[in-house]
Coordinates of C-alpha atoms in Angstrom, one line a residue:
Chain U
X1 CA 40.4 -21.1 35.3
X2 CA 42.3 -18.2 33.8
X3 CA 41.2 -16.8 30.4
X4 CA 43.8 -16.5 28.4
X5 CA 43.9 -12.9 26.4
X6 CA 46.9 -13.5 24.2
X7 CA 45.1 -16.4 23.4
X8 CA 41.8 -14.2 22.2
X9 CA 44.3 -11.7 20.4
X10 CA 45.7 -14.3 18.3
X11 CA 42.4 -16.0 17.1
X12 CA 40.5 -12.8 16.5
X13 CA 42.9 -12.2 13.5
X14 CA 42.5 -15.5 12.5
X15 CA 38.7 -15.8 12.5
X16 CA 38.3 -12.8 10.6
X17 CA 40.3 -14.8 7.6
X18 CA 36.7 -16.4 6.9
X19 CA 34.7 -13.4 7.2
X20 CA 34.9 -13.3 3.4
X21 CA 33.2 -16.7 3.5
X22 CA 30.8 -15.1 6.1
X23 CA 30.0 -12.5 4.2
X24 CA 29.7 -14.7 1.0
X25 CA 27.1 -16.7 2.5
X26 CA 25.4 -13.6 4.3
X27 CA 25.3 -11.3 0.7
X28 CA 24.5 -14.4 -1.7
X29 CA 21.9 -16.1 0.3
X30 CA 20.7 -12.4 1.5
X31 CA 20.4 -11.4 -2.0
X32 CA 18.7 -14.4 -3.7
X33 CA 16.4 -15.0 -0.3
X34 CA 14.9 -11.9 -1.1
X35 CA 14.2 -12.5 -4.8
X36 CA 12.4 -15.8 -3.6
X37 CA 10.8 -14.1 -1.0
X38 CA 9.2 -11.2 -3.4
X39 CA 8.4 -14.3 -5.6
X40 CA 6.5 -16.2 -2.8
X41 CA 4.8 -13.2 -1.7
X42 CA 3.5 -13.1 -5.6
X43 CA 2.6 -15.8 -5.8
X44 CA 0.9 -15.5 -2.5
X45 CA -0.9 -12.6 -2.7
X46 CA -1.9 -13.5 -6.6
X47 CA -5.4 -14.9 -5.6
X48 CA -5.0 -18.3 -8.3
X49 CA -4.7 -21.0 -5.6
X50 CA -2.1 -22.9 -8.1
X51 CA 0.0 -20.5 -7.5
X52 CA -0.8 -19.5 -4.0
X53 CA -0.8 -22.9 -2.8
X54 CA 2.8 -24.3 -3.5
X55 CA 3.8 -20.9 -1.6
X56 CA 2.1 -21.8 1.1
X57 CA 3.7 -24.7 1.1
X58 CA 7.3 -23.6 0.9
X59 CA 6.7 -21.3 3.4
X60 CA 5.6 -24.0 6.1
X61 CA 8.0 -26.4 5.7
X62 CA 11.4 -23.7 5.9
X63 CA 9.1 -22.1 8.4
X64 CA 8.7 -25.1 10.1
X65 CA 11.9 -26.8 10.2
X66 CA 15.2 -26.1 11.8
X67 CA 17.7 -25.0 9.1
X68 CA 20.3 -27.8 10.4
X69 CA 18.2 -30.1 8.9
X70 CA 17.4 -28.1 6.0
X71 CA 21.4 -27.6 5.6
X72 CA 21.8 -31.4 5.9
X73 CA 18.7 -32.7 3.9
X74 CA 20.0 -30.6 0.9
X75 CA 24.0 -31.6 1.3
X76 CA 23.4 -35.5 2.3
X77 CA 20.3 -36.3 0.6
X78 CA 19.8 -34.5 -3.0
X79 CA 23.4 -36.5 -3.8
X80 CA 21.3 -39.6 -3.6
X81 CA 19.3 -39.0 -6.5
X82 CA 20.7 -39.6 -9.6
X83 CA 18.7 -37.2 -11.6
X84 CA 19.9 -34.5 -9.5
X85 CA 23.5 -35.7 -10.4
X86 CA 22.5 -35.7 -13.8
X87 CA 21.3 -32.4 -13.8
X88 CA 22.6 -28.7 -14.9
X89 CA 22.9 -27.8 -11.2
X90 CA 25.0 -30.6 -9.7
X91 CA 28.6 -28.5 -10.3
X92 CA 26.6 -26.4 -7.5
X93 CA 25.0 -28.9 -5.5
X94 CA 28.1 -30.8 -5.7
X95 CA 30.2 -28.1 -3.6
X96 CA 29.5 -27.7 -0.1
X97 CA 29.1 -23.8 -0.6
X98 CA 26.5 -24.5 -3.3
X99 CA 24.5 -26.5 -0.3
X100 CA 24.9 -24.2 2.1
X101 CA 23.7 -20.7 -0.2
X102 CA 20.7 -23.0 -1.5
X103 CA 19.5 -24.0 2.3
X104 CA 19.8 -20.3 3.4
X105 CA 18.2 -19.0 0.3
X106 CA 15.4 -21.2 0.8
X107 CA 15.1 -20.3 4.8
X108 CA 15.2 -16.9 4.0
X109 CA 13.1 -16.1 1.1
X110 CA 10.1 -18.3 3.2
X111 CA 10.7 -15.8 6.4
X112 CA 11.1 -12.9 4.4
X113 CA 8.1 -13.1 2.1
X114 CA 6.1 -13.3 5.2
X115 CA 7.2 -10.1 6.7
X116 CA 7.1 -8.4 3.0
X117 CA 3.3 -10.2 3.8
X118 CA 2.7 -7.9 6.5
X119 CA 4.4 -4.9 4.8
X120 CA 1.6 -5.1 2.0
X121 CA -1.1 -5.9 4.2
X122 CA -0.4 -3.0 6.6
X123 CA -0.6 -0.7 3.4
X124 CA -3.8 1.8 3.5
X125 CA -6.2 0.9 1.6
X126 CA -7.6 4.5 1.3
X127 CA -4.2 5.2 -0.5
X128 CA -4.4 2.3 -2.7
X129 CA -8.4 3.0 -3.5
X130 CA -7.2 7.4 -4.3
X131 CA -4.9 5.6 -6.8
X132 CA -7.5 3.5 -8.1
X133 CA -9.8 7.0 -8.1
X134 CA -6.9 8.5 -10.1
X135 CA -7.2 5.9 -12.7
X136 CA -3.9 3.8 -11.3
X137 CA -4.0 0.0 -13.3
X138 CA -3.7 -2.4 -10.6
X139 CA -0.2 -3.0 -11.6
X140 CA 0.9 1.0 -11.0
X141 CA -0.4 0.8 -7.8
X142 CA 1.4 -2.3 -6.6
X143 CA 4.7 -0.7 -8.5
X144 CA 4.1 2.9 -7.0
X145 CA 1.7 2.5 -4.1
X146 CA 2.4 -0.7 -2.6
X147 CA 6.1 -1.6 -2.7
X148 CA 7.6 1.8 -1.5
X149 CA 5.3 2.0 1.7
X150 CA 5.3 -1.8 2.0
X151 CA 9.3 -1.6 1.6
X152 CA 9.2 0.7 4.8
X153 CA 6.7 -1.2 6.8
X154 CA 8.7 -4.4 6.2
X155 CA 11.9 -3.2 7.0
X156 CA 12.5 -3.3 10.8
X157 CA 11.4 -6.7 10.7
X158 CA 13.5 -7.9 8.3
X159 CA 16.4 -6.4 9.7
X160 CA 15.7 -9.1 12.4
X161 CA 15.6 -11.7 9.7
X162 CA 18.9 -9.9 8.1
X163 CA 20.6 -10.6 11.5
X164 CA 19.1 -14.3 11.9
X165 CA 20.5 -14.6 8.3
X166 CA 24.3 -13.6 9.4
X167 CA 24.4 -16.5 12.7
X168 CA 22.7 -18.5 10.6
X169 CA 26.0 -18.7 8.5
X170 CA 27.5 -20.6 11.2
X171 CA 25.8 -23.6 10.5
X172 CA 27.7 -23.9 7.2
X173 CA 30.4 -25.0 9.4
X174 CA 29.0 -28.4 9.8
X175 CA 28.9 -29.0 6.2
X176 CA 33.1 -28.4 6.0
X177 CA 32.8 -24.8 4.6
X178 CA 35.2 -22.5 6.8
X179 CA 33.9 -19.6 7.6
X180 CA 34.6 -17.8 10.9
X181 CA 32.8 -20.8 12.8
X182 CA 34.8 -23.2 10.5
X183 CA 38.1 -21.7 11.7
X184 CA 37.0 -21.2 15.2
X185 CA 36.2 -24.7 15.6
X186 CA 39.7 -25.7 14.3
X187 CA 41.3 -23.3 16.5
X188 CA 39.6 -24.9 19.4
X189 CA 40.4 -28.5 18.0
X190 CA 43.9 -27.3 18.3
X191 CA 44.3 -25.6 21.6
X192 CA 41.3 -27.0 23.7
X193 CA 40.3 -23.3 24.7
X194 CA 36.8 -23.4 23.7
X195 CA 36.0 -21.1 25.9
X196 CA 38.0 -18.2 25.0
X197 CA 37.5 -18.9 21.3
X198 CA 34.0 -19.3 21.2
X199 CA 33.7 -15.8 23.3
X200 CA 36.1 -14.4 20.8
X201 CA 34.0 -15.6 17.9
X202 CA 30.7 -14.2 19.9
X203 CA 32.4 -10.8 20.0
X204 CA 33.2 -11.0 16.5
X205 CA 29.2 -11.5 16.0
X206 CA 28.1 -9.1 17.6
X207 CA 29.9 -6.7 15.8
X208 CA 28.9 -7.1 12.6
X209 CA 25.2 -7.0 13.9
X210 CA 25.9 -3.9 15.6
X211 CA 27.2 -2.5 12.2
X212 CA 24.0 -3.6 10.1
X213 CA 21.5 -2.5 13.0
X214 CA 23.3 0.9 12.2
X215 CA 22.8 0.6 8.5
X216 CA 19.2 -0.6 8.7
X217 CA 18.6 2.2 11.0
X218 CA 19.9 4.6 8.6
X219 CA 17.7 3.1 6.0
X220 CA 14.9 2.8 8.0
X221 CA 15.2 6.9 9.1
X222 CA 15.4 7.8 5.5
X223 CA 12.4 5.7 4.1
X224 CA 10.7 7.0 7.1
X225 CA 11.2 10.7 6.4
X226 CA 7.7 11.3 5.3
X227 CA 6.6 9.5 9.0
X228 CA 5.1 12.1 11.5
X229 CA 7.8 12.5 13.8
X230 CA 6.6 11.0 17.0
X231 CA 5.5 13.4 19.7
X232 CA 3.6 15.4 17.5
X233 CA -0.2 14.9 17.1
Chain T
X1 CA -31.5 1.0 -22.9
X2 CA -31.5 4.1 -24.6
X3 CA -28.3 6.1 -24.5
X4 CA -28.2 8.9 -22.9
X5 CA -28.6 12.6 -23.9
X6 CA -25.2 13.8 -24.1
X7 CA -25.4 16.4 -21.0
X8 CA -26.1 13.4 -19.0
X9 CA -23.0 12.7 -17.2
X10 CA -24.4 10.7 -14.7
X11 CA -27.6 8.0 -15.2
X12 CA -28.5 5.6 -12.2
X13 CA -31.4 3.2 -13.3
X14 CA -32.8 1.0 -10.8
X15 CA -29.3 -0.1 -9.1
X16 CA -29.2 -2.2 -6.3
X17 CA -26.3 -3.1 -3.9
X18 CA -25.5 -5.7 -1.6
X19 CA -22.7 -6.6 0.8
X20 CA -24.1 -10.0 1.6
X21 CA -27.1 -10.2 2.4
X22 CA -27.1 -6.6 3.1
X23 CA -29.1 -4.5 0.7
X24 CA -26.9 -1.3 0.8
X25 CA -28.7 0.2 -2.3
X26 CA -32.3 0.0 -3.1
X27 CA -33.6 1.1 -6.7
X28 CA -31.6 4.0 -6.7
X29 CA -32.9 6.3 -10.0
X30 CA -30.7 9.6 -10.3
X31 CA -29.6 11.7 -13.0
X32 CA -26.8 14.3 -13.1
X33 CA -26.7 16.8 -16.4
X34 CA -23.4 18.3 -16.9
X35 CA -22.5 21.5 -14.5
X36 CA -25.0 20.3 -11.6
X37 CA -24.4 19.9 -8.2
X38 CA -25.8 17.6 -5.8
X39 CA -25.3 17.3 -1.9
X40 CA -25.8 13.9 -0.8
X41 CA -27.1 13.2 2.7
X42 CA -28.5 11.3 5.1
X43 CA -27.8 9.3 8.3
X44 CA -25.0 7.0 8.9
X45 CA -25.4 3.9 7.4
X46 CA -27.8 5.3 4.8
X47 CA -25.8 3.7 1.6
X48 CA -24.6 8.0 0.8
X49 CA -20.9 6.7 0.6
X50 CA -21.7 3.6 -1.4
X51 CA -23.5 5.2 -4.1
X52 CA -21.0 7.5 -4.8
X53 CA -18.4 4.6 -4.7
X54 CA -20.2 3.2 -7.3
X55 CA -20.0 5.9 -9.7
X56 CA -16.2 5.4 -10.0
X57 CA -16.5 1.6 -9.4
X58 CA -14.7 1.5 -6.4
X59 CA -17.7 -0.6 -5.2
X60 CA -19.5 -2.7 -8.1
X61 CA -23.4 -2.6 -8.3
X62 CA -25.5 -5.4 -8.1
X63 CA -27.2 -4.7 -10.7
X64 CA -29.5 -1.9 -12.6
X65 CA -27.6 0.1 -14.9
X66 CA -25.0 3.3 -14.6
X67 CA -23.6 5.0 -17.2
X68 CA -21.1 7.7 -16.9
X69 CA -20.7 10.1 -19.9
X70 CA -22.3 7.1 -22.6
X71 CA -20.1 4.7 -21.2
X72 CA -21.9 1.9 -19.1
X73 CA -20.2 0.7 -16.2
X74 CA -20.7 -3.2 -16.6
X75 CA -18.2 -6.5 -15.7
X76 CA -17.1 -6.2 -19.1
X77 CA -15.8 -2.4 -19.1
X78 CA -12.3 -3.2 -20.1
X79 CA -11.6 0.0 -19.5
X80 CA -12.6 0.9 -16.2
X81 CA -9.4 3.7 -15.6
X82 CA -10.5 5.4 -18.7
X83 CA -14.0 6.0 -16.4
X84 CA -12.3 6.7 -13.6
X85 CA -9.9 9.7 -14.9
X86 CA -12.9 11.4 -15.5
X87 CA -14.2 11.2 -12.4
X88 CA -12.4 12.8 -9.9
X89 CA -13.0 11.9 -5.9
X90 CA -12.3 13.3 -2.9
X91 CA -12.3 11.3 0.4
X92 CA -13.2 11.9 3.5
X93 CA -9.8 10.8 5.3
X94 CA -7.6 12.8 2.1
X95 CA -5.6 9.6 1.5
X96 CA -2.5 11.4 0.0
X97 CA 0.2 9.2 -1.2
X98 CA 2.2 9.5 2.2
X99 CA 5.8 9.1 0.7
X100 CA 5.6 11.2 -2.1
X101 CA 5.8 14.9 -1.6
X102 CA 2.6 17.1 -2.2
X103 CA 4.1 18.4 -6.1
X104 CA 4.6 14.0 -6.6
X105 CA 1.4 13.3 -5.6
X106 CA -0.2 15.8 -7.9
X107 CA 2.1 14.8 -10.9
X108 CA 2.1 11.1 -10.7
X109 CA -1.5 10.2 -12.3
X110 CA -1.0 12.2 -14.8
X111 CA 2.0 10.9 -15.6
X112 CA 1.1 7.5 -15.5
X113 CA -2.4 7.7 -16.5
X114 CA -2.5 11.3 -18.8
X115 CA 1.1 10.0 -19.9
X116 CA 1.7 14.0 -19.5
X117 CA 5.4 15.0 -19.7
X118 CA 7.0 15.6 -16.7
X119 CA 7.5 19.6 -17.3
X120 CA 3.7 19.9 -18.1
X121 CA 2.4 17.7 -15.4
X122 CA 4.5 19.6 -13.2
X123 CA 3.4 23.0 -14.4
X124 CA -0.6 21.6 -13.7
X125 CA 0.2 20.5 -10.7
X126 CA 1.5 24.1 -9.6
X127 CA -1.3 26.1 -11.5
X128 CA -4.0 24.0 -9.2
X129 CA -1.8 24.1 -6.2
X130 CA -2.0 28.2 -6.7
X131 CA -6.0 27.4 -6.7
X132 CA -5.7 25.4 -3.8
X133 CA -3.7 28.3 -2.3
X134 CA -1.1 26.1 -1.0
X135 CA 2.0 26.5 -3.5
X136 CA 4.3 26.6 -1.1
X137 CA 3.6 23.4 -0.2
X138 CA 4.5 21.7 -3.1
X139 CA 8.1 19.8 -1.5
X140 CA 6.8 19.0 2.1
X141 CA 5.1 15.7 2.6
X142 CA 2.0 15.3 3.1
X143 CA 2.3 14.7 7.2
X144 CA 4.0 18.0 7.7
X145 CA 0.3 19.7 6.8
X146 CA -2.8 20.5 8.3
X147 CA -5.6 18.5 7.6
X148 CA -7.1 21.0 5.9
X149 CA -4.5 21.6 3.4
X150 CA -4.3 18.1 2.9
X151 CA -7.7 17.8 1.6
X152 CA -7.0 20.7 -0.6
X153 CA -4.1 19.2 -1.9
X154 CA -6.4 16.0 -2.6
X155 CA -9.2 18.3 -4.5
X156 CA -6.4 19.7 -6.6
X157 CA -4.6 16.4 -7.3
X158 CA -8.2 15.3 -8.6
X159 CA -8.5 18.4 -10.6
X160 CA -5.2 17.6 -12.0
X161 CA -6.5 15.1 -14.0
X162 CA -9.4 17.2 -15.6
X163 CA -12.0 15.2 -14.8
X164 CA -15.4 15.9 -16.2
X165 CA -17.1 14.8 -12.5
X166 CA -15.5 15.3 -9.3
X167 CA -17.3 13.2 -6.5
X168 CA -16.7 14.3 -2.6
X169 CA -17.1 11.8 0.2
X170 CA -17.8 13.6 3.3
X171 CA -14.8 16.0 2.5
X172 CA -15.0 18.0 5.8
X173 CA -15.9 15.2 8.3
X174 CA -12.6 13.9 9.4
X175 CA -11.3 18.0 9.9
X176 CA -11.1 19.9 12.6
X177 CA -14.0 23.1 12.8
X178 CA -11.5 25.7 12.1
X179 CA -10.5 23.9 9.0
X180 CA -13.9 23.1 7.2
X181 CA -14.2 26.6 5.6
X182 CA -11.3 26.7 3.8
X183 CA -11.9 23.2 2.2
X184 CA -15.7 24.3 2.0
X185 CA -14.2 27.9 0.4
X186 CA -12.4 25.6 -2.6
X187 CA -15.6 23.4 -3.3
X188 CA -17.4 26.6 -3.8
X189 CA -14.9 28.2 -6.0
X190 CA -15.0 25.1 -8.2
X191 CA -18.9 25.4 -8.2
X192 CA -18.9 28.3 -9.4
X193 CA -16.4 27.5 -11.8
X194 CA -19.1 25.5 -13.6
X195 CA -18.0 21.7 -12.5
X196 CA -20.2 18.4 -12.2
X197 CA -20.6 17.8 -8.3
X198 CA -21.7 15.2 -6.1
X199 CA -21.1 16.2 -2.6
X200 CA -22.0 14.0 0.3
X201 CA -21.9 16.4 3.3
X202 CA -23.5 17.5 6.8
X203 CA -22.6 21.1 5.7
X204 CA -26.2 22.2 5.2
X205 CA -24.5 25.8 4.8
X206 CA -22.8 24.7 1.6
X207 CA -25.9 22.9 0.5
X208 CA -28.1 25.8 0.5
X209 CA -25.5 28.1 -1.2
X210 CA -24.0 25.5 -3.6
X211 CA -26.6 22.4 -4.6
X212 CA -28.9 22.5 -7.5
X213 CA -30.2 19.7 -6.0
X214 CA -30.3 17.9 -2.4
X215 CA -30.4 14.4 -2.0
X216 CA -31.4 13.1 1.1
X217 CA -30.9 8.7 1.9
X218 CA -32.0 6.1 4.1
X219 CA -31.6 2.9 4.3
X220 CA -30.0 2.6 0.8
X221 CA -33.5 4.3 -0.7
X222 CA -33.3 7.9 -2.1
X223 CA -36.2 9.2 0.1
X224 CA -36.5 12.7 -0.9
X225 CA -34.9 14.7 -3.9
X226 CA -35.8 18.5 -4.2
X227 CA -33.9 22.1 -4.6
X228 CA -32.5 23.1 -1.1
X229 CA -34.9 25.7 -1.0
X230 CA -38.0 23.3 -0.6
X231 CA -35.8 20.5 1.0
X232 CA -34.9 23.5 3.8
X233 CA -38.2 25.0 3.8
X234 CA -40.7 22.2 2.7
X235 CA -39.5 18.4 3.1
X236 CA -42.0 16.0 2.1
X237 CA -41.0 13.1 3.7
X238 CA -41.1 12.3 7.4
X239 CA -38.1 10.8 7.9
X240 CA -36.4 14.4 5.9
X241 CA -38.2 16.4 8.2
X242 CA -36.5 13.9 11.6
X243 CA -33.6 14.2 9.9
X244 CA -33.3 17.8 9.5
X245 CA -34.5 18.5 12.7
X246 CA -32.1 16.4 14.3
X247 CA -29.3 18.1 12.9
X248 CA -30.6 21.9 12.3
X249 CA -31.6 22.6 15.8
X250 CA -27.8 22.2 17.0

């Protein structure tokens, strides 16, 4: 077969109109994931089982399910139930885009409340018992202790879960929002050249997870600049 | 019980410990008046560490009673930071705050805790970092030092907060020889400065020169208690004099 550049040329341009829908997704969900996530890991890490509990069990099932289905469950079936038709949040579960943020929230806040998990587990608790020494409440620790060396800890990992987030967008797609796999799927509807569109589209991915492994790098090297440099003993 | 005296900073009355099943402390009775100091020691494993942990209730007592400056320390203590800003410690591994520079972690319990403006906690922080003799320290982290300047840093962040009692968990254990003196040099200074010590420690040096009293544990019991003249010289009980031997003769 013979790949067809011009054809790549032209589509690029025309993917990248739903980047803005991309990044929509990416920033929304992103952004609300991780005020779910820091309320999981709360609720977790609370010690009343009533509240630990439900976490738990928010976490397994968007742990343990693929986020098609999640997507899908939440855009076919809450629409059955009248009382969710009735309710104050129907003009957003109504709209596809209102499906698609709430699934990815969801996904993301039970991944990323795990890894904020680890972050606060891997604190020292030599530093958190000096605070405690110094008279910290248990609240000033968590504030001032906890969350800036937990932040640090967490943060390659959820970088990961950052990227995981930004394909995850795709899937939006199959619920009629156009984003750059919307359009990309159109294209191909219209010229049968999945190949080169798809490859296109992949190039266009990898991009923007090239750019935010550079920010999160950056991010990480400046939360890390109290770290001992490594090397030196 | 009957409160006590008022240069009584420290009273332990029959307290008893247990992790488990573990008895850690057994029927520990000991008294610290105001300006003493008292090296704690004893093998590994002897319940040293845990009885100093009690004092600021990082570990909580079983039961039998301690009181810390009239205040006993009970499930009910509301208050249990109020105790413990007048109790300074010092650990063994320095456990600085490792994101905050050496001036931040100096300043922030006393901001927080002594609700201390930020000019005056900042001016504290420098007068004890001058008695620390690290001032120029005060913006690096707390990686870029020595180990020995971070456990000075950590004596004068306790200091910081004026405490009444400053409790030392093997201080010099985790540092390298050529670093103990000058840790040891700062616990003597403060000594002599009049403050209310309890020192776990191998130094024997800084026991003889520094301790009022010596303390010496096993298995969760306080075996022997004397001045470090006769606990040198003179130990009473066998397992003092197998202790000492083991680790004089080196």
């Amino acid at each position: 077969m013979i790949f067809d550049f011009e054809l790549v040329a032209d589509s690029i341009p025309k993917m990248l109109m739903g980047i803005g829908m991309t990044f929509q997704l990416l920033f929304l969900s992103a952004f609300l994931g991780l005020i779910l996530a820091i309320l999981l890991l709360l609720m977790r890490i609370s010690g009343k089982w009533y509240l630990s509990w439900p976490a738990q069990v928010h976490i397994y099932i968007f742990r343990g399910t693929p986020i098609l289905v999640q997507i899908f469950i939440i855009y076919y079936g809450l629409p059955q139930f009248e009382f969710i038709r009735d309710s104050i949040f129907w003009p957003i579960l109504r709209e596809p885009f209102g499906c698609a943020i709430l699934a990815l929230t969801l996904n993301t806040g039970a991944y990323v409340s795990e890894i904020l998990r680890g972050g606060v587990l891997g604190v020292d608790r030599g530093v958190l018992e000096a605070g405690a020494a110094l008279g910290l409440s248990a609240r000033q620790k968590f504030i001032y202790l906890t969350v800036p060396i937990a932040a640090r800890l967490s943060l390659p990992a959820y970088s990961n879960d950052f990227i995981s987030l930004m394909k995850a967008t795709a899937l939006a797609s199959t619920i009629t929002l156009v984003d750059m796999m919307g359009i990309a799927r159109t294209i191909v509807s219209q010229t049968f050249a999945p190949y080169e569109i798809f490859i296109s589209l992949a190039i266009v991915y990898m991009i923007l997870t090239w750019i935010i492994q550079k920010t999160f790098g950056r991010i990480e090297k400046y939360l890390s600049r109290y770290v001992k440099p490594e090397g030196l003993a | 019980m009957t409160t006590p005296t008022p240069e009584i900073l420290i009273q332990m009355k029959s307290v008893n410990k247990y992790f488990g099943n573990f008895q850690a402390l057994k029927d520990i009775n000991l008294e610290v008046k105001k300006g003493e100091k008292i090296v704690v020691c004893g093998p590994s494993g002897s319940g040293k560490s845990t009885m100093i942990r009690c004092i600021n209730r990082l570990e909580e007592h079983t039961d039998g009673h301690i009181v810390i400056d009239g205040n006993e320390l009970t499930d009910k203590v509301k208050d249990i930071n109020a105790i413990r800003r007048e109790v300074g410690m010092v650990f063994q591994s320095f456990n600085l705050f490792p994101h905050m520079t050496i001036l931040k972690n100096l300043m922030l319990a006393q901001r927080l805790v002594r609700k201390t403006s930020k000019a005056e906690a900042r001016e504290i922080a420098m007068h004890f970092l001058e008695r620390v003799k690290i001032p120029e320290q005060a913006d690096k982290y707390p990686v870029q030092l020595s180990g020995g300047q971070q456990q000075r840093v950590a004596i004068a962040r306790a200091l910081c907060m004026k405490p009444e009692i400053i409790l030392f968990d093997e201080p010099t254990s985790a540092l390298d020889p050529e670093m103990i003196n000058e840790v040891l040099e700062v616990m003597t200074d403060l000594a002599k400065e009049g403050m209310t010590m309890i020192c776990v420690t191998h130094e024997m040096g800084f026991a003889r020169s520094v301790a009022d009293r010596v303390i010496f544990m096993d298995a969760g019991e306080i075996v022997e208690e004397a001045e470090p003249e006769d606990f040198f010289l003179n130990p009473k009980n066998e397992r003092t004099q197998k202790f000492l031997s083991q680790i004089l003769t080196h």
